[in-house]
mmCIF file of C-alpha atoms in Angstrom:
data_model
loop_
_atom_site.group_PDB
_atom_site.id
_atom_site.type_symbol
_atom_site.label_atom_id
_atom_site.label_comp_id
_atom_site.label_asym_id
_atom_site.label_seq_id
_atom_site.Cartn_x
_atom_site.Cartn_y
_atom_site.Cartn_z
ATOM 1 C CA MET A 1495 -54.114 -45.906 -15.815
ATOM 2 C CA PRO A 1496 -52.850 -44.510 -19.363
ATOM 3 C CA GLY A 1497 -52.831 -40.339 -19.550
ATOM 4 C CA ARG A 1498 -50.891 -37.152 -20.827
ATOM 5 C CA ALA A 1499 -46.727 -37.294 -20.665
ATOM 6 C CA GLU A 1500 -45.843 -35.715 -17.683
ATOM 7 C CA GLY A 1501 -45.566 -31.733 -18.057
ATOM 8 C CA GLY A 1502 -48.852 -31.526 -20.278
ATOM 9 C CA ALA A 1503 -48.061 -32.426 -23.839
ATOM 10 C CA SER A 1504 -51.068 -30.702 -25.286
ATOM 11 C CA ARG A 1505 -50.449 -26.805 -24.109
ATOM 12 C CA ASN A 1506 -50.449 -24.246 -26.692
ATOM 13 C CA PRO A 1507 -46.971 -23.370 -28.933
ATOM 14 C CA ARG A 1508 -47.603 -19.861 -28.080
ATOM 15 C CA SER A 1509 -48.288 -19.935 -24.877
ATOM 16 C CA LEU A 1510 -44.776 -21.915 -24.133
ATOM 17 C CA ALA A 1511 -43.022 -19.764 -26.312
ATOM 18 C CA ALA A 1512 -44.402 -16.511 -24.463
ATOM 19 C CA SER A 1513 -43.527 -17.712 -21.557
ATOM 20 C CA ALA A 1514 -40.294 -19.011 -22.441
ATOM 21 C CA LEU A 1515 -39.405 -14.901 -23.407
ATOM 22 C CA ALA A 1516 -41.039 -13.710 -19.778
ATOM 23 C CA ALA A 1517 -38.348 -16.110 -18.038
ATOM 24 C CA THR A 1518 -35.498 -14.341 -20.616
ATOM 25 C CA ILE A 1519 -36.687 -10.725 -19.510
ATOM 26 C CA LEU A 1520 -36.836 -11.960 -15.949
ATOM 27 C CA VAL A 1521 -33.167 -13.248 -15.682
ATOM 28 C CA ALA A 1522 -31.807 -10.288 -17.983
ATOM 29 C CA ALA A 1523 -33.198 -8.006 -15.414
ATOM 30 C CA ILE A 1524 -31.409 -9.681 -12.626
ATOM 31 C CA PRO A 1525 -28.052 -7.528 -12.287
ATOM 32 C CA PRO A 1526 -24.819 -9.699 -11.911
ATOM 33 C CA PRO A 1527 -22.826 -10.167 -9.026
ATOM 34 C CA ALA A 1528 -20.644 -7.724 -7.573
ATOM 35 C CA PHE A 1529 -17.466 -8.998 -6.979
ATOM 36 C CA ALA A 1530 -16.085 -8.538 -3.743
ATOM 37 C CA ASP A 1531 -12.398 -7.437 -5.083
ATOM 38 C CA ALA A 1532 -13.100 -5.224 -8.187
ATOM 39 C CA LEU A 1533 -10.956 -2.030 -8.056
ATOM 40 C CA PRO A 1534 -12.210 1.219 -8.995
ATOM 41 C CA ALA A 1535 -11.497 2.221 -12.435
ATOM 42 C CA GLY A 1536 -7.664 3.895 -12.705
ATOM 43 C CA PHE A 1537 -6.854 1.282 -10.112
ATOM 44 C CA VAL A 1538 -4.473 -2.389 -10.261
ATOM 45 C CA ARG A 1539 -2.288 -4.616 -8.242
ATOM 46 C CA LEU A 1540 1.083 -4.063 -8.738
ATOM 47 C CA ALA A 1541 1.961 -8.172 -9.249
ATOM 48 C CA ASP A 1542 -0.357 -7.258 -12.355
ATOM 49 C CA VAL A 1543 2.422 -4.910 -13.692
ATOM 50 C CA ASP A 1544 5.260 -5.686 -12.898
ATOM 51 C CA PRO A 1545 5.764 -8.990 -10.389
ATOM 52 C CA SER A 1546 9.661 -8.914 -9.796
ATOM 53 C CA ILE A 1547 8.949 -6.143 -7.307
ATOM 54 C CA ARG A 1548 8.619 -7.411 -4.147
ATOM 55 C CA GLN A 1549 6.292 -6.868 -1.606
ATOM 56 C CA ASP A 1550 6.249 -6.827 2.272
ATOM 57 C CA ILE A 1551 3.119 -4.896 3.092
ATOM 58 C CA ARG A 1552 3.298 -4.441 6.488
ATOM 59 C CA TYR A 1553 0.247 -3.211 7.686
ATOM 60 C CA ALA A 1554 -1.727 -6.277 6.416
ATOM 61 C CA GLY A 1555 -0.051 -8.199 9.645
ATOM 62 C CA SER A 1556 1.404 -7.159 13.057
ATOM 63 C CA ASP A 1557 4.832 -6.306 12.172
ATOM 64 C CA ASN A 1558 4.214 -2.494 12.329
ATOM 65 C CA PHE A 1559 4.349 0.311 14.781
ATOM 66 C CA LEU A 1560 0.617 -1.264 15.883
ATOM 67 C CA HIS A 1561 1.679 -4.086 16.665
ATOM 68 C CA ARG A 1562 -1.653 -5.511 14.736
ATOM 69 C CA LYS A 1563 -3.368 -5.249 11.111
ATOM 70 C CA VAL A 1564 -4.783 -2.404 10.251
ATOM 71 C CA ASN A 1565 -8.415 -1.914 9.178
ATOM 72 C CA GLY A 1566 -8.536 -2.329 5.695
ATOM 73 C CA TYR A 1567 -5.980 -4.640 4.791
ATOM 74 C CA ASP A 1568 -7.439 -7.434 3.736
ATOM 75 C CA ALA A 1569 -4.729 -9.185 2.130
ATOM 76 C CA PRO A 1570 -0.078 -8.142 2.008
ATOM 77 C CA VAL A 1571 -1.041 -6.841 -1.324
ATOM 78 C CA CYS A 1572 0.187 -3.493 -2.948
ATOM 79 C CA ILE A 1573 -2.713 -1.706 -5.137
ATOM 80 C CA LEU A 1574 -1.958 1.679 -7.000
ATOM 81 C CA THR A 1575 -3.513 3.851 -9.531
ATOM 82 C CA GLU A 1576 -2.277 2.120 -12.875
ATOM 83 C CA ARG A 1577 -0.314 5.122 -13.611
ATOM 84 C CA ALA A 1578 1.563 5.135 -10.410
ATOM 85 C CA ALA A 1579 1.990 1.140 -10.916
ATOM 86 C CA LYS A 1580 3.338 1.400 -14.341
ATOM 87 C CA ALA A 1581 6.276 4.121 -13.202
ATOM 88 C CA LEU A 1582 7.164 1.920 -10.449
ATOM 89 C CA SER A 1583 8.043 -0.435 -12.839
ATOM 90 C CA ALA A 1584 10.202 1.490 -14.771
ATOM 91 C CA VAL A 1585 11.932 2.276 -11.798
ATOM 92 C CA GLN A 1586 12.182 -1.358 -11.080
ATOM 93 C CA LYS A 1587 13.443 -2.241 -14.352
ATOM 94 C CA ALA A 1588 16.313 0.595 -13.849
ATOM 95 C CA VAL A 1589 17.374 -0.554 -10.424
ATOM 96 C CA ALA A 1590 17.522 -4.123 -11.937
ATOM 97 C CA ALA A 1591 20.409 -3.185 -14.066
ATOM 98 C CA GLY A 1592 22.890 -3.307 -10.755
ATOM 99 C CA SER A 1593 21.033 -6.307 -9.345
ATOM 100 C CA LEU A 1594 18.772 -4.725 -7.111
ATOM 101 C CA THR A 1595 15.146 -4.504 -6.598
ATOM 102 C CA LEU A 1596 12.667 -2.425 -5.136
ATOM 103 C CA VAL A 1597 10.714 -3.298 -1.704
ATOM 104 C CA VAL A 1598 7.500 -1.796 -1.247
ATOM 105 C CA PHE A 1599 5.942 -1.746 2.420
ATOM 106 C CA ASP A 1600 2.504 0.486 1.654
ATOM 107 C CA CYS A 1601 1.070 1.615 -1.213
ATOM 108 C CA TYR A 1602 -2.898 2.591 -1.397
ATOM 109 C CA ARG A 1603 -4.162 2.738 2.211
ATOM 110 C CA PRO A 1604 -7.741 2.987 2.764
ATOM 111 C CA ALA A 1605 -9.214 5.815 4.534
ATOM 112 C CA ARG A 1606 -10.918 4.065 7.166
ATOM 113 C CA ALA A 1607 -7.119 2.531 7.733
ATOM 114 C CA VAL A 1608 -5.941 6.332 8.282
ATOM 115 C CA ALA A 1609 -8.938 6.789 10.689
ATOM 116 C CA ASP A 1610 -7.667 3.557 12.660
ATOM 117 C CA MET A 1611 -4.108 4.753 12.837
ATOM 118 C CA GLY A 1612 -5.673 8.521 14.568
ATOM 119 C CA GLU A 1613 -7.735 6.700 16.697
ATOM 120 C CA TRP A 1614 -5.154 4.088 18.129
ATOM 121 C CA THR A 1615 -2.546 7.152 18.762
ATOM 122 C CA ARG A 1616 -5.343 8.858 20.832
ATOM 123 C CA GLU A 1617 -5.566 5.729 23.054
ATOM 124 C CA GLY A 1618 -1.808 6.794 24.746
ATOM 125 C CA GLY A 1619 1.058 5.426 25.740
ATOM 126 C CA PRO A 1620 4.455 5.527 26.437
ATOM 127 C CA PRO A 1621 7.428 5.481 23.855
ATOM 128 C CA ASP A 1622 7.784 2.568 21.785
ATOM 129 C CA PRO A 1623 11.964 1.771 21.683
ATOM 130 C CA GLN A 1624 11.841 -0.160 17.924
ATOM 131 C CA TRP A 1625 9.446 2.600 16.439
ATOM 132 C CA TYR A 1626 9.174 5.810 18.331
ATOM 133 C CA SER A 1627 11.404 6.006 21.244
ATOM 134 C CA ARG A 1628 11.534 10.088 21.423
ATOM 135 C CA VAL A 1629 8.196 10.311 21.727
ATOM 136 C CA ARG A 1630 5.138 9.322 23.150
ATOM 137 C CA ARG A 1631 2.366 7.816 21.548
ATOM 138 C CA GLY A 1632 0.015 10.516 21.888
ATOM 139 C CA ASP A 1633 2.121 13.066 20.487
ATOM 140 C CA LEU A 1634 2.807 11.319 17.094
ATOM 141 C CA ILE A 1635 0.273 13.099 14.969
ATOM 142 C CA ALA A 1636 1.152 16.364 16.732
ATOM 143 C CA LYS A 1637 4.950 15.368 15.758
ATOM 144 C CA GLY A 1638 3.981 14.765 12.171
ATOM 145 C CA TYR A 1639 4.823 10.829 12.312
ATOM 146 C CA VAL A 1640 1.021 9.829 11.943
ATOM 147 C CA GLY A 1641 -1.571 12.055 9.489
ATOM 148 C CA GLU A 1642 -4.989 12.791 10.039
ATOM 149 C CA LEU A 1643 -4.762 12.541 6.311
ATOM 150 C CA SER A 1644 -2.895 10.890 3.884
ATOM 151 C CA SER A 1645 -1.498 11.022 0.312
ATOM 152 C CA HIS A 1646 -1.612 7.487 0.514
ATOM 153 C CA SER A 1647 -5.466 7.286 0.192
ATOM 154 C CA ARG A 1648 -5.214 9.294 -3.406
ATOM 155 C CA GLY A 1649 -3.268 5.888 -4.550
ATOM 156 C CA SER A 1650 -0.411 7.239 -6.010
ATOM 157 C CA THR A 1651 1.647 7.344 -3.083
ATOM 158 C CA VAL A 1652 4.136 4.363 -2.057
ATOM 159 C CA ASP A 1653 6.426 3.323 0.584
ATOM 160 C CA VAL A 1654 9.746 2.087 -0.796
ATOM 161 C CA ALA A 1655 13.048 0.897 -0.244
ATOM 162 C CA ILE A 1656 15.619 -1.336 -2.339
ATOM 163 C CA ALA A 1657 16.964 -4.352 -1.556
ATOM 164 C CA ARG A 1658 19.823 -6.668 -3.082
ATOM 165 C CA THR A 1659 18.603 -9.384 -5.357
ATOM 166 C CA ASP A 1660 20.775 -12.010 -3.955
ATOM 167 C CA ARG A 1661 19.637 -11.716 -0.467
ATOM 168 C CA ARG A 1662 22.494 -10.602 1.150
ATOM 169 C CA SER A 1663 22.085 -9.702 4.589
ATOM 170 C CA SER A 1664 22.723 -5.721 5.483
ATOM 171 C CA PRO A 1665 23.054 -4.617 9.414
ATOM 172 C CA SER A 1666 19.380 -4.521 11.060
ATOM 173 C CA PRO A 1667 18.281 -1.165 12.055
ATOM 174 C CA ALA A 1668 17.858 0.029 15.839
ATOM 175 C CA CYS A 1669 14.485 1.490 14.532
ATOM 176 C CA GLY A 1670 11.860 0.592 12.181
ATOM 177 C CA ALA A 1671 10.932 -2.328 10.120
ATOM 178 C CA VAL A 1672 13.537 -4.708 10.412
ATOM 179 C CA ASP A 1673 13.914 -6.515 6.756
ATOM 180 C CA ALA A 1674 17.630 -8.065 6.691
ATOM 181 C CA ASP A 1675 17.799 -7.861 2.838
ATOM 182 C CA THR A 1676 17.412 -4.285 2.191
ATOM 183 C CA LEU A 1677 19.985 -2.174 1.814
ATOM 184 C CA ASP A 1678 21.638 0.161 4.760
ATOM 185 C CA PHE A 1679 19.639 3.353 4.663
ATOM 186 C CA GLY A 1680 20.431 4.378 8.246
ATOM 187 C CA THR A 1681 16.630 3.588 9.699
ATOM 188 C CA GLY A 1682 14.423 1.146 9.149
ATOM 189 C CA PHE A 1683 10.683 2.033 7.215
ATOM 190 C CA ASP A 1684 8.493 3.790 9.777
ATOM 191 C CA CYS A 1685 10.928 4.590 12.153
ATOM 192 C CA PHE A 1686 9.079 7.604 13.917
ATOM 193 C CA ASP A 1687 12.726 10.008 14.161
ATOM 194 C CA PRO A 1688 14.302 12.616 12.913
ATOM 195 C CA MET A 1689 17.151 10.267 11.617
ATOM 196 C CA SER A 1690 14.151 9.217 8.781
ATOM 197 C CA GLU A 1691 14.405 12.273 7.377
ATOM 198 C CA THR A 1692 15.785 12.201 3.749
ATOM 199 C CA ALA A 1693 19.101 14.335 4.183
ATOM 200 C CA HIS A 1694 19.198 13.892 7.728
ATOM 201 C CA ARG A 1695 23.165 14.332 8.909
ATOM 202 C CA GLY A 1696 24.806 11.836 11.080
ATOM 203 C CA LEU A 1697 24.282 9.031 8.860
ATOM 204 C CA SER A 1698 26.971 6.714 7.666
ATOM 205 C CA THR A 1699 28.187 7.325 4.414
ATOM 206 C CA GLU A 1700 26.850 4.193 2.851
ATOM 207 C CA ALA A 1701 23.272 5.215 4.305
ATOM 208 C CA ALA A 1702 23.463 8.663 3.074
ATOM 209 C CA ALA A 1703 24.686 7.207 -0.476
ATOM 210 C CA ASN A 1704 21.564 4.656 -0.632
ATOM 211 C CA ARG A 1705 19.011 7.500 0.599
ATOM 212 C CA ARG A 1706 20.799 9.659 -2.467
ATOM 213 C CA MET A 1707 20.373 6.603 -4.585
ATOM 214 C CA LEU A 1708 16.510 5.677 -4.090
ATOM 215 C CA VAL A 1709 15.721 9.344 -4.122
ATOM 216 C CA ASP A 1710 17.442 9.937 -7.925
ATOM 217 C CA ALA A 1711 15.916 6.776 -8.788
ATOM 218 C CA MET A 1712 12.314 7.361 -8.263
ATOM 219 C CA ARG A 1713 12.613 11.174 -9.104
ATOM 220 C CA ALA A 1714 13.915 9.728 -12.540
ATOM 221 C CA GLY A 1715 10.641 7.848 -12.927
ATOM 222 C CA GLY A 1716 8.588 10.989 -12.005
ATOM 223 C CA PHE A 1717 8.269 10.292 -8.120
ATOM 224 C CA ARG A 1718 8.801 13.094 -5.753
ATOM 225 C CA ASN A 1719 10.170 12.510 -1.860
ATOM 226 C CA TYR A 1720 8.530 13.924 1.527
ATOM 227 C CA ALA A 1721 11.487 14.561 2.944
ATOM 228 C CA ARG A 1722 10.593 13.842 6.187
ATOM 229 C CA GLU A 1723 10.274 10.284 5.391
ATOM 230 C CA TRP A 1724 13.402 8.666 2.934
ATOM 231 C CA TRP A 1725 10.923 5.636 2.222
ATOM 232 C CA HIS A 1726 7.511 8.308 0.982
ATOM 233 C CA PHE A 1727 7.137 8.843 -2.285
ATOM 234 C CA THR A 1728 4.375 10.508 -4.453
ATOM 235 C CA LEU A 1729 4.031 10.305 -7.962
ATOM 236 C CA ALA A 1730 4.058 14.209 -9.532
ATOM 237 C CA ASN A 1731 1.351 13.504 -12.141
ATOM 238 C CA GLU A 1732 -0.613 11.732 -10.111
ATOM 239 C CA PRO A 1733 -4.284 11.067 -11.516
ATOM 240 C CA PHE A 1734 -6.467 11.566 -8.514
ATOM 241 C CA ALA A 1735 -4.717 14.548 -6.878
ATOM 242 C CA LYS A 1736 -7.822 15.735 -4.701
ATOM 243 C CA GLN A 1737 -9.605 12.339 -3.913
ATOM 244 C CA ARG A 1738 -9.558 10.160 -1.112
ATOM 245 C CA PHE A 1739 -10.668 6.375 -1.352
ATOM 246 C CA ASP A 1740 -11.834 3.959 1.043
ATOM 247 C CA PHE A 1741 -12.371 0.672 -0.921
ATOM 248 C CA PRO A 1742 -10.694 -2.365 1.170
ATOM 249 C CA ILE A 1743 -7.450 -4.102 0.217
ATOM 250 C CA THR A 1744 -8.149 -7.406 -1.431
ATOM 251 C CA ALA A 1745 -6.018 -10.382 -2.975
ATOM 252 C CA ASP A 1746 -6.710 -11.364 -6.768
#
């Protein structure tokens, strides 16, 4: 039988307006969803600042001294403070003039990753011929090769080497990460051995010269080297010198 239109056309216009206003207020009161990959203020993904810098993030996979992914590395991505990323980009521009490129192995490291590494060392085990051939796993912290705290968690420390842009192979190091494109530095990244000390004596002439070139280039960009690891640099005027962060590393 005939009747009113569906929805009730005879409702009071004032009532309709009031209902619409209430709905608008309700929607406005619901906070927008947080994005899982949002970074804290002051942090950036290096690729957004300088995509020309090669990234070989070892702790996001199994090719590292733990032989597995490290907790907190959800993507093979370099994250740094914006100040450190811009300083590193300036270094990249300087080395690029010689047909070279920076290669980063680790950047910001979540505090949970540092704790994961510490727990792993306490499991104990024999020496590892690729990563730590002269010390047992349980002694890596005591010997200073693995830290219970890390400057990486402040966001302005980077583990870095230099490679050729023509990707011409160099001799593979006997210790540490094997990256055929990097220059000869005497060892690979994360070689837990006295040979990794920046000024270690007994290096080949080429390896010693390459270490000096890296240190000089990074120093000119405002970074200081950690003397026990030729690859380890921290921005001198880092913005969060007394803070450590624990957000996970995610892709864009």
